[in-house]
Amino acid sequence: MHPLSTPLRLRGTELRSRLGLPPMSTYQATAGNLPDVHWHLPHYQTRSIGMGLVIVEATAVAPEALATPDDLGLWNDDQTGALSEVAAVIAAQGAVPGLQLSHAGRKASRSRPFGEHGDRPLTPAQGGWTPLAPSALAFADGYRVPAEMTRAQIDTAIAQFAAAATQAAAAGFRLLELHAGHGRLLHSYLSPLANRRTDIYGGTFTNRTRLLRQTVRAVRDAWPAELPLAVRLSCTDFLPGGWRLKDTLRLVPLLAEDGADLIDCTSGGIARPEPRPAGPCWQAPYAAAVRARTGVPTAAVGKITNLEQAARLLATGACDLVLMGRQLLIDPMLPARHAPQLAPPPYRRALATVSTPADGHLPPEL
């Protein structure tokens, strides 16, 4: 059987293939709400054709957890109802509907990253709000200094993740992912570059990982036992004194004990500027290292642009699941060209006449 066509079972959920869409924010909501689902329904429906898994973009667990005013949110029944329509159109195409829960932390209160005034901190006069973080350290020059979270605020954040997990299950999602990467709240507690606390949430490895582990356990209790829970981790910060791959390898078995079933291996995002590698499949070695050293299933991401690359990553044992992002934003029919039988019947005749260009470059580590 072709590597991409092999089903993947995580708890009681079976993905029909090993190809998924990672959470890719579209910034088409309004303060967490979907006033009009006419963008999200066709967007996610078309990107579900031929896929095993589709993870809906970063969804804030509370108003203060929004990264931008244009993010999705999940803290009330109206949002649950709107997102249930999104989950339904994904499932109707045969893909497993997933959802990523997020708290922006010190990256909150900024404008969406495109347009004339893209990716700028929002002032109070512009409708901005005070970001929350482990310590009062700004994400980058020009960003607002966040408020150092109190113990009560930490407890509230954990409860917000758990409540959102309950709402996600009610909306019909069958895989949940917690965003603990790219400098968002859960990642910022892990990294010494963002976390200078001196209480039980800072300092030692055990203390810095405490919030994420408590959140995983709380979400696992709220999320149905038969459904899988993934965690997206930035496996390294790329910066001196930051979170390292060896820290990730130490943490992942603990997260598995807490109830995580899959590690979505990404990197970076804790601060700007940061050095960052480039090239095809450049983050796949992190997934390979975590899988080989811990035995926990992994997902690979990062400039995976064609199906030959994806198949080789799976065939070489680098990962259990391939998440292909930007390529599928612009070419959503790519999976169906590999497996026309998974496409809707009106498309199959056309798919039989097209081919997919291949470029199988992998990084030297693989």
Coordinates of C-alpha atoms in Angstrom, one line a residue:
M1 CA 0.0 0.0 0.0
H2 CA 1.2 3.5 -0.8
P3 CA 2.5 5.3 2.4
L4 CA 0.0 8.1 2.0
S5 CA -2.9 5.7 1.6
T6 CA -2.2 3.8 4.9
P7 CA -4.9 4.6 7.5
L8 CA -3.8 6.0 10.8
R9 CA -5.7 5.2 14.0
L10 CA -5.4 7.5 17.0
R11 CA -7.5 6.2 19.9
G12 CA -11.0 5.7 18.4
T13 CA -10.5 7.9 15.4
E14 CA -9.2 6.5 12.1
L15 CA -7.7 8.8 9.4
R16 CA -8.2 7.3 6.0
S17 CA -4.8 8.6 4.9
R18 CA -1.6 10.0 6.4
L19 CA -2.0 13.5 4.8
G20 CA -3.5 16.4 6.7
L21 CA -4.0 20.1 6.6
P22 CA -2.4 21.9 9.6
P23 CA -4.1 24.9 11.3
M24 CA -3.6 27.8 8.9
S25 CA -5.1 31.0 10.2
T26 CA -7.2 32.9 7.6
Y27 CA -8.2 35.9 9.8
Q28 CA -11.7 36.0 8.4
A29 CA -13.7 36.1 11.7
T30 CA -14.8 39.0 13.9
A31 CA -13.7 39.0 17.5
G32 CA -13.8 35.3 17.6
N33 CA -17.2 35.0 16.0
L34 CA -18.3 33.8 12.6
P35 CA -20.9 36.4 11.5
D36 CA -20.9 34.8 8.1
V37 CA -19.6 31.2 7.5
H38 CA -19.6 31.7 3.7
W39 CA -15.8 32.0 3.8
H40 CA -15.0 29.2 6.2
L41 CA -17.4 26.6 4.7
P42 CA -16.1 26.5 1.2
H43 CA -12.6 27.0 2.3
Y44 CA -12.5 24.0 4.6
Q45 CA -14.8 21.9 2.3
T46 CA -12.5 22.2 -0.7
R47 CA -9.4 21.5 1.4
S48 CA -11.0 18.3 2.8
I49 CA -11.2 16.5 -0.6
G50 CA -9.0 13.5 -0.5
M51 CA -7.6 14.3 2.9
G52 CA -7.2 12.2 6.0
L53 CA -7.3 15.1 8.5
V54 CA -8.2 18.8 8.4
I55 CA -7.3 20.9 11.5
V56 CA -9.2 24.2 11.7
E57 CA -7.1 27.2 12.3
A58 CA -6.0 28.5 15.7
T59 CA -9.1 29.1 17.8
A60 CA -8.9 31.3 20.9
V61 CA -10.3 29.9 24.1
A62 CA -11.3 33.4 25.4
P63 CA -11.5 37.0 24.2
E64 CA -8.2 37.9 25.8
A65 CA -6.7 34.8 24.1
L66 CA -7.2 36.1 20.6
A67 CA -4.1 37.0 18.6
T68 CA -6.0 39.4 16.4
P69 CA -9.6 40.6 16.3
D70 CA -10.0 38.5 13.1
D71 CA -9.3 35.1 14.8
L72 CA -11.8 32.3 15.4
G73 CA -12.9 31.8 19.0
L74 CA -14.7 29.1 21.0
W75 CA -16.2 30.3 24.3
N76 CA -19.9 30.5 23.7
D77 CA -22.8 28.6 22.2
D78 CA -23.1 30.7 19.1
Q79 CA -19.5 30.0 18.2
T80 CA -20.0 26.3 18.8
G81 CA -23.0 26.3 16.4
A82 CA -21.1 28.1 13.7
L83 CA -18.1 25.8 14.0
S84 CA -20.3 22.7 14.0
E85 CA -21.1 23.7 10.4
V86 CA -17.4 23.8 9.6
A87 CA -16.8 20.4 11.2
A88 CA -19.8 19.0 9.2
V89 CA -18.5 20.0 5.8
I90 CA -15.1 18.5 6.6
A91 CA -16.6 15.2 7.7
A92 CA -18.9 15.2 4.6
Q93 CA -15.8 14.9 2.4
G94 CA -14.5 12.0 4.4
A95 CA -11.7 13.8 6.3
V96 CA -11.5 13.8 10.1
P97 CA -12.4 17.3 11.4
G98 CA -9.8 18.6 13.8
L99 CA -9.6 21.9 15.7
Q100 CA -6.6 23.7 17.3
L101 CA -7.2 25.6 20.6
S102 CA -5.0 28.5 21.3
H103 CA -4.1 31.3 23.7
A104 CA -2.0 34.0 22.0
G105 CA -0.3 35.0 25.2
R106 CA 2.1 37.9 24.6
K107 CA 1.5 37.8 20.9
A108 CA -2.1 39.0 21.5
S109 CA -3.6 42.3 20.5
R110 CA -2.2 42.8 17.0
S111 CA -3.6 43.3 13.6
R112 CA -3.8 40.5 11.0
P113 CA -0.6 39.9 9.0
F114 CA -1.8 41.3 5.7
G115 CA -3.0 44.6 4.4
E116 CA -1.6 48.1 4.7
H117 CA -1.4 48.0 8.5
G118 CA -0.7 44.3 8.8
D119 CA 0.9 42.6 11.8
R120 CA 1.2 45.6 14.1
P121 CA 0.4 45.9 17.8
L122 CA -3.0 47.3 18.5
T123 CA -3.2 50.2 20.9
P124 CA -6.2 50.7 23.3
A125 CA -7.5 53.4 21.0
Q126 CA -7.5 50.8 18.2
G127 CA -9.4 48.3 20.2
G128 CA -6.3 46.6 21.6
W129 CA -6.2 44.7 24.9
T130 CA -3.5 43.8 27.4
P131 CA -1.7 40.6 26.5
L132 CA -1.0 38.0 29.2
A133 CA 2.3 36.2 29.6
P134 CA 4.4 34.4 32.2
S135 CA 6.5 37.5 32.6
A136 CA 6.3 41.2 31.6
L137 CA 8.6 40.7 28.6
A138 CA 7.5 42.0 25.2
F139 CA 7.5 39.6 22.2
A140 CA 9.5 42.1 20.1
D141 CA 10.4 45.7 19.7
G142 CA 7.3 47.8 19.4
Y143 CA 5.0 45.2 20.9
R144 CA 3.1 45.8 24.0
V145 CA 4.6 44.7 27.3
P146 CA 2.3 41.9 28.6
A147 CA 0.9 41.6 32.1
E148 CA 2.6 38.9 34.2
M149 CA -0.2 36.4 34.9
T150 CA -1.4 35.9 38.5
R151 CA -2.0 32.4 39.8
A152 CA -5.7 33.1 39.5
Q153 CA -5.3 34.0 35.8
I154 CA -3.3 30.8 35.2
D155 CA -6.1 28.7 36.7
T156 CA -8.6 30.6 34.6
A157 CA -6.6 29.9 31.4
I158 CA -6.5 26.2 32.2
A159 CA -10.2 26.2 32.8
Q160 CA -10.8 28.1 29.5
F161 CA -8.9 25.4 27.5
A162 CA -11.0 22.7 29.2
A163 CA -14.3 24.5 28.5
A164 CA -13.4 25.0 24.9
A165 CA -12.6 21.3 24.5
T166 CA -16.1 20.5 25.7
Q167 CA -17.5 22.9 23.2
A168 CA -15.3 21.4 20.4
A169 CA -16.7 18.0 21.1
A170 CA -20.2 19.3 21.0
A171 CA -19.4 20.9 17.6
G172 CA -18.5 17.6 16.1
F173 CA -14.7 17.8 16.0
R174 CA -12.9 14.4 16.3
L175 CA -9.3 15.5 17.0
L176 CA -8.2 18.3 19.2
E177 CA -4.8 20.1 19.1
L178 CA -3.3 22.4 21.7
H179 CA -1.1 25.1 20.4
A180 CA 2.1 25.1 22.4
G181 CA 4.4 26.6 19.8
H182 CA 5.2 29.7 17.9
G183 CA 5.5 31.9 21.0
R184 CA 1.9 31.6 22.1
L185 CA 1.0 31.3 25.8
L186 CA 1.8 27.6 26.4
H187 CA 5.1 27.9 24.5
S188 CA 6.1 31.0 26.4
Y189 CA 5.9 29.2 29.7
L190 CA 8.3 26.5 28.3
S191 CA 11.0 28.9 27.1
P192 CA 13.4 30.7 29.5
L193 CA 13.5 33.5 27.0
A194 CA 9.9 34.4 27.8
N195 CA 9.5 32.9 31.3
R196 CA 11.4 34.6 34.2
R197 CA 9.0 33.6 36.9
T198 CA 10.3 32.6 40.4
D199 CA 7.2 30.7 41.5
I200 CA 6.1 27.1 40.7
Y201 CA 5.6 28.1 37.0
G202 CA 9.1 29.3 36.3
G203 CA 12.8 28.5 36.7
T204 CA 13.3 24.7 36.5
F205 CA 12.2 22.4 33.7
T206 CA 9.5 20.9 35.9
N207 CA 8.1 24.3 36.7
R208 CA 8.3 25.7 33.2
T209 CA 6.4 22.7 31.8
R210 CA 3.8 22.7 34.6
L211 CA 1.2 24.9 32.8
L212 CA 1.3 22.8 29.6
R213 CA 1.1 19.6 31.5
Q214 CA -1.8 20.8 33.6
T215 CA -3.6 22.0 30.5
V216 CA -3.1 18.7 28.7
R217 CA -4.6 16.9 31.7
A218 CA -7.5 19.3 32.1
V219 CA -8.3 19.0 28.4
R220 CA -7.9 15.3 28.4
D221 CA -10.5 15.1 31.2
A222 CA -12.9 17.3 29.3
W223 CA -12.3 15.8 25.8
P224 CA -14.0 12.4 25.1
A225 CA -11.7 9.5 26.0
E226 CA -12.1 7.9 22.6
L227 CA -11.0 11.0 20.7
P228 CA -7.3 11.9 20.1
L229 CA -5.5 14.9 21.6
A230 CA -2.5 16.4 19.8
V231 CA 0.0 19.0 21.0
R232 CA 1.8 21.4 18.6
L233 CA 5.3 22.0 20.0
S234 CA 8.0 24.3 18.9
C235 CA 10.8 21.8 19.2
T236 CA 13.5 24.5 19.4
D237 CA 13.7 28.3 19.8
F238 CA 16.8 28.7 17.6
L239 CA 18.1 31.3 20.1
P240 CA 20.8 31.0 22.9
G241 CA 19.2 30.3 26.3
G242 CA 15.9 29.2 24.8
W243 CA 14.0 25.9 24.6
R244 CA 16.0 23.2 22.9
L245 CA 15.3 19.9 21.1
K246 CA 16.7 18.0 24.1
D247 CA 14.0 19.7 26.2
T248 CA 11.3 18.6 23.8
L249 CA 12.6 15.0 23.9
R250 CA 12.4 15.1 27.7
L251 CA 8.9 16.6 27.7
V252 CA 7.1 14.5 25.1
P253 CA 7.0 11.3 27.2
L254 CA 5.5 13.3 30.0
L255 CA 2.8 14.7 27.7
A256 CA 2.0 11.2 26.6
E257 CA 1.5 10.2 30.2
D258 CA -0.8 13.2 30.6
G259 CA -2.9 12.0 27.7
A260 CA -1.4 13.4 24.5
D261 CA -1.6 11.1 21.5
L262 CA 0.3 13.0 18.8
I263 CA 3.1 15.6 18.7
D264 CA 2.8 18.1 15.9
C265 CA 6.5 19.1 15.5
T266 CA 7.1 22.7 14.5
S267 CA 9.8 25.2 15.7
G268 CA 10.6 28.8 16.5
G269 CA 8.4 31.8 17.1
I270 CA 9.4 32.7 20.7
A271 CA 10.8 36.1 19.8
R272 CA 11.9 38.4 16.9
P273 CA 14.3 38.5 15.3
E274 CA 15.3 34.8 15.1
P275 CA 17.6 32.8 12.8
R276 CA 15.6 30.2 10.9
P277 CA 16.7 27.5 8.5
A278 CA 15.1 27.0 5.1
G279 CA 14.7 24.4 2.4
P280 CA 12.2 21.6 1.6
C281 CA 10.9 19.6 4.6
W282 CA 13.2 21.6 6.8
Q283 CA 11.3 20.8 10.1
A284 CA 10.9 17.1 9.4
P285 CA 14.0 16.1 11.3
Y286 CA 12.3 17.3 14.5
A287 CA 9.4 14.9 14.0
A288 CA 11.9 12.1 13.1
A289 CA 13.9 12.7 16.3
V290 CA 10.8 12.8 18.6
R291 CA 9.4 9.7 17.0
A292 CA 12.6 7.7 17.2
R293 CA 13.6 8.8 20.7
T294 CA 10.2 8.7 22.5
G295 CA 8.0 6.3 20.5
V296 CA 5.2 8.9 20.5
P297 CA 3.5 9.4 17.1
T298 CA 4.5 12.6 15.3
A299 CA 3.3 14.9 12.5
A300 CA 5.8 16.6 10.2
V301 CA 5.4 20.1 8.9
G302 CA 7.4 22.8 7.1
K303 CA 7.8 23.4 3.3
I304 CA 6.4 20.0 2.3
T305 CA 5.2 20.9 -1.2
N306 CA 4.4 17.7 -3.0
L307 CA 3.2 14.2 -2.5
E308 CA 6.5 12.5 -3.3
Q309 CA 8.1 14.4 -0.4
A310 CA 5.2 13.4 1.9
A311 CA 5.4 9.7 0.9
R312 CA 9.2 9.6 1.4
L313 CA 8.9 11.1 4.9
L314 CA 6.4 8.4 5.8
A315 CA 8.4 5.6 4.1
T316 CA 11.6 6.6 5.9
G317 CA 9.8 6.6 9.3
A318 CA 10.3 10.3 9.9
C319 CA 6.7 10.7 11.0
D320 CA 3.3 9.1 11.3
L321 CA 1.4 12.0 9.6
V322 CA 2.3 14.7 7.1
L323 CA 0.7 18.1 7.5
M324 CA 1.0 20.1 4.3
G325 CA 0.0 23.8 4.7
R326 CA 0.6 26.5 2.2
Q327 CA 0.7 24.2 -0.8
L328 CA -2.8 23.0 -0.1
L329 CA -4.0 26.6 0.4
I330 CA -3.2 27.2 -3.3
D331 CA -3.7 23.7 -4.6
P332 CA -6.5 22.0 -2.7
M333 CA -7.0 19.3 -5.3
L334 CA -3.5 17.9 -4.9
P335 CA -4.5 15.0 -2.6
A336 CA -7.3 14.0 -5.0
R337 CA -4.9 13.8 -7.9
H338 CA -3.1 11.1 -5.9
A339 CA -6.3 9.3 -5.0
P340 CA -9.1 10.2 -7.4
Q341 CA -11.4 7.7 -5.8
L342 CA -11.6 10.0 -2.7
A343 CA -12.9 12.9 -4.8
P344 CA -16.5 13.7 -5.4
P345 CA -17.8 11.9 -8.5
P346 CA -18.1 15.1 -10.6
Y347 CA -14.4 15.7 -10.3
R348 CA -13.1 12.2 -11.1
R349 CA -13.1 12.4 -14.9
A350 CA -11.0 15.5 -14.8
L351 CA -8.6 14.1 -12.2
A352 CA -7.9 11.1 -14.5
T353 CA -6.4 13.5 -17.1
V354 CA -4.0 15.5 -14.9
S355 CA -0.7 14.8 -13.3
T356 CA 1.2 16.1 -10.3
P357 CA 4.7 17.4 -10.7
A358 CA 7.2 15.7 -8.4
D359 CA 10.2 17.2 -6.6
G360 CA 11.3 14.7 -4.0
H361 CA 14.1 16.7 -2.3
L362 CA 14.5 16.0 1.4
P363 CA 16.9 17.6 3.9
P364 CA 20.2 15.8 4.3
E365 CA 19.2 14.6 7.8
L366 CA 16.7 12.3 6.2

